[in-house]
GROMACS .gro file of C-alpha atoms in nm:
model
  154
    1LEU     CA    1  12.752  12.784   6.216
    2ILE     CA    2  12.682  13.154   6.184
    3ASP     CA    3  12.734  13.158   5.808
    4ALA     CA    4  12.506  12.857   5.757
    5ARG     CA    5  12.212  13.017   5.942
    6GLU     CA    6  12.063  13.208   5.649
    7ALA     CA    7  12.100  12.916   5.408
    8LEU     CA    8  11.936  12.673   5.650
    9LEU     CA    9  11.651  12.908   5.737
   10GLY     CA   10  11.601  12.978   5.366
   11ALA     CA   11  11.592  12.606   5.292
   12ALA     CA   12  11.338  12.551   5.569
   13THR     CA   13  11.122  12.834   5.436
   14ASN     CA   14  11.125  12.773   5.062
   15GLY     CA   15  11.231  12.409   5.037
   16LYS     CA   16  11.566  12.464   4.871
   17ASP     CA   17  11.828  12.191   4.900
   18ALA     CA   18  12.008  12.221   5.234
   19SER     CA   19  12.256  11.939   5.190
   20ALA     CA   20  12.551  12.171   5.118
   21PRO     CA   21  12.511  12.397   5.424
   22LEU     CA   22  12.431  12.096   5.644
   23SER     CA   23  12.740  11.910   5.532
   24ALA     CA   24  12.949  12.225   5.581
   25ILE     CA   25  12.856  12.239   5.951
   26ALA     CA   26  12.841  11.863   6.014
   27ASP     CA   27  13.173  11.857   6.200
   28GLU     CA   28  13.073  12.143   6.431
   29LEU     CA   29  12.735  11.984   6.502
   30ALA     CA   30  12.897  11.646   6.569
   31TYR     CA   31  13.140  11.807   6.815
   32LEU     CA   32  12.857  11.984   6.999
   33GLU     CA   33  12.651  11.665   7.010
   34GLN     CA   34  12.941  11.468   7.151
   35HIS     CA   35  13.073  11.720   7.404
   36HIS     CA   36  12.765  11.920   7.502
   37LYS     CA   37  12.501  11.648   7.500
   38VAL     CA   38  12.262  11.809   7.254
   39GLU     CA   39  12.103  11.638   6.956
   40LEU     CA   40  12.124  11.860   6.650
   41GLN     CA   41  12.202  11.690   6.318
   42ALA     CA   42  11.901  11.460   6.275
   43PRO     CA   43  11.639  11.704   6.413
   44LEU     CA   44  11.784  11.987   6.203
   45ALA     CA   45  11.767  11.782   5.884
   46ALA     CA   46  11.411  11.672   5.970
   47ALA     CA   47  11.298  12.030   6.044
   48ILE     CA   48  11.439  12.155   5.715
   49LYS     CA   49  11.283  11.866   5.524
   50ALA     CA   50  10.946  11.942   5.688
   51LYS     CA   51  10.989  12.311   5.593
   52ASP     CA   52  10.954  12.408   5.959
   53ALA     CA   53  11.141  12.739   5.987
   54ALA     CA   54  11.049  12.786   6.355
   55ALA     CA   55  11.192  12.447   6.453
   56THR     CA   56  11.500  12.512   6.241
   57ALA     CA   57  11.557  12.847   6.415
   58ALA     CA   58  11.505  12.686   6.758
   59LEU     CA   59  11.759  12.412   6.678
   60LEU     CA   60  12.010  12.668   6.554
   61ASN     CA   61  11.962  12.863   6.878
   62ARG     CA   62  12.029  12.543   7.072
   63ALA     CA   63  12.350  12.496   6.872
   64TYR     CA   64  12.452  12.858   6.941
   65LYS     CA   65  12.381  12.809   7.311
   66ALA     CA   66  12.614  12.507   7.310
   67GLU     CA   67  12.878  12.714   7.127
   68ILE     CA   68  12.851  12.987   7.392
   69GLU     CA   69  12.892  12.725   7.662
   70ARG     CA   70  13.192  12.578   7.479
   71ARG     CA   71  13.367  12.911   7.438
   72LEU     CA   72  13.303  13.019   7.796
   73GLU     CA   73  13.441  12.688   7.923
   74GLY     CA   74  13.752  12.755   7.716
   75ALA     CA   75  13.778  13.107   7.855
   76SER     CA   76  13.742  12.971   8.208
   77GLN     CA   77  14.031  12.733   8.146
   78ASN     CA   78  14.241  13.021   8.008
   79LEU     CA   79  14.176  13.290   8.269
   80GLY     CA   80  14.552  13.327   8.315
   81ASP     CA   81  14.589  13.419   7.946
   82TYR     CA   82  14.394  13.743   7.903
   83GLN     CA   83  14.409  13.753   7.523
   84THR     CA   84  14.285  13.397   7.473
   85ALA     CA   85  14.008  13.436   7.730
   86LYS     CA   86  13.897  13.767   7.579
   87VAL     CA   87  13.883  13.626   7.226
   88LEU     CA   88  13.670  13.332   7.345
   89VAL     CA   89  13.429  13.558   7.534
   90VAL     CA   90  13.400  13.801   7.241
   91LYS     CA   91  13.331  13.512   7.002
   92SER     CA   92  13.060  13.386   7.236
   93LYS     CA   93  12.902  13.734   7.208
   94ARG     CA   94  12.859  13.682   6.834
   95PHE     CA   95  12.654  13.369   6.902
   96LEU     CA   96  12.458  13.543   7.176
   97ASP     CA   97  12.367  13.826   6.936
   98LEU     CA   98  12.195  13.569   6.711
   99ILE     CA   99  11.997  13.425   7.003
  100LEU     CA  100  11.887  13.757   7.158
  101PRO     CA  101  11.594  13.825   6.920
  102SER     CA  102  11.426  13.503   7.035
  103LEU     CA  103  11.444  13.604   7.403
  104SER     CA  104  11.209  13.830   7.596
  105GLU     CA  105  11.319  14.188   7.662
  106GLY     CA  106  11.407  14.113   8.024
  107ASP     CA  107  11.606  13.804   7.927
  108ARG     CA  108  11.792  14.001   7.660
  109LYS     CA  109  11.906  14.256   7.915
  110ALA     CA  110  11.995  13.984   8.168
  111ALA     CA  111  12.197  13.792   7.906
  112ASP     CA  112  12.382  14.105   7.792
  113GLN     CA  113  12.459  14.204   8.150
  114ALA     CA  114  12.578  13.852   8.237
  115LEU     CA  115  12.811  13.845   7.936
  116ALA     CA  116  12.943  14.191   8.028
  117ARG     CA  117  13.017  14.058   8.379
  118VAL     CA  118  13.194  13.756   8.223
  119LEU     CA  119  13.410  13.991   8.015
  120ASP     CA  120  13.484  14.206   8.319
  121ALA     CA  121  13.580  13.899   8.525
  122ILE     CA  122  13.862  13.801   8.288
  123GLY     CA  123  14.051  14.104   8.416
  124ASN     CA  124  14.276  14.335   8.222
  125PRO     CA  125  14.653  14.334   8.176
  126GLY     CA  126  14.663  14.716   8.169
  127VAL     CA  127  14.907  14.919   7.965
  128PHE     CA  128  15.259  14.819   8.060
  129GLY     CA  129  15.107  14.687   8.382
  130VAL     CA  130  14.942  15.018   8.475
  131GLY     CA  131  14.574  14.967   8.549
  132ALA     CA  132  14.614  14.591   8.555
  133LYS     CA  133  14.322  14.400   8.700
  134PRO     CA  134  14.361  14.030   8.781
  135ALA     CA  135  14.107  13.774   8.660
  136ASP     CA  136  13.835  13.685   8.911
  137ALA     CA  137  13.751  13.315   8.867
  138ALA     CA  138  13.460  13.326   9.115
  139ALA     CA  139  13.298  13.625   8.943
  140PHE     CA  140  13.355  13.458   8.606
  141THR     CA  141  13.181  13.139   8.722
  142ASP     CA  142  12.890  13.332   8.873
  143ALA     CA  143  12.839  13.539   8.557
  144GLU     CA  144  12.869  13.230   8.335
  145LYS     CA  145  12.605  13.049   8.542
  146ALA     CA  146  12.376  13.354   8.524
  147LEU     CA  147  12.410  13.366   8.145
  148MET     CA  148  12.346  12.994   8.102
  149ALA     CA  149  12.042  13.019   8.332
  150VAL     CA  150  11.893  13.284   8.104
  151LEU     CA  151  11.962  13.065   7.801
  152ALA     CA  152  11.838  12.743   7.969
  153PRO     CA  153  11.490  12.745   7.805
  154LEU     CA  154  11.639  12.729   7.454
   0.00000   0.00000   0.00000
């Protein structure tokens, strides 16, 4: 999804053929549509065909929001496994970084802070157990809700 962004935005801007990048991300979009109740494939193809770069960017942001939600749900389910949870949260940060420019300054800071709290809530195994910090499921849930509330308008 991240790699396809430039190709899809370029196709929406200058009318180039977007069938290759769209087919490359079709499986990811289908998964998000099925599991996160967002409609992406048909509107994205229509926006690109209409050369509407703003709508294309908005739909990509909606897909990235669903990816963030997906990865944070996975991290929540794996709070007992620090490494897996951390990887999922860090990957969600990559999607958030693409969304941040379309948010207001206040929302950017709130989203960054919420994701930092999510990362903090997964705990830390420490070094050979020294400095270990257990995962805090309640703090994780609160921070995840705060992040998704900031991203809700997308």
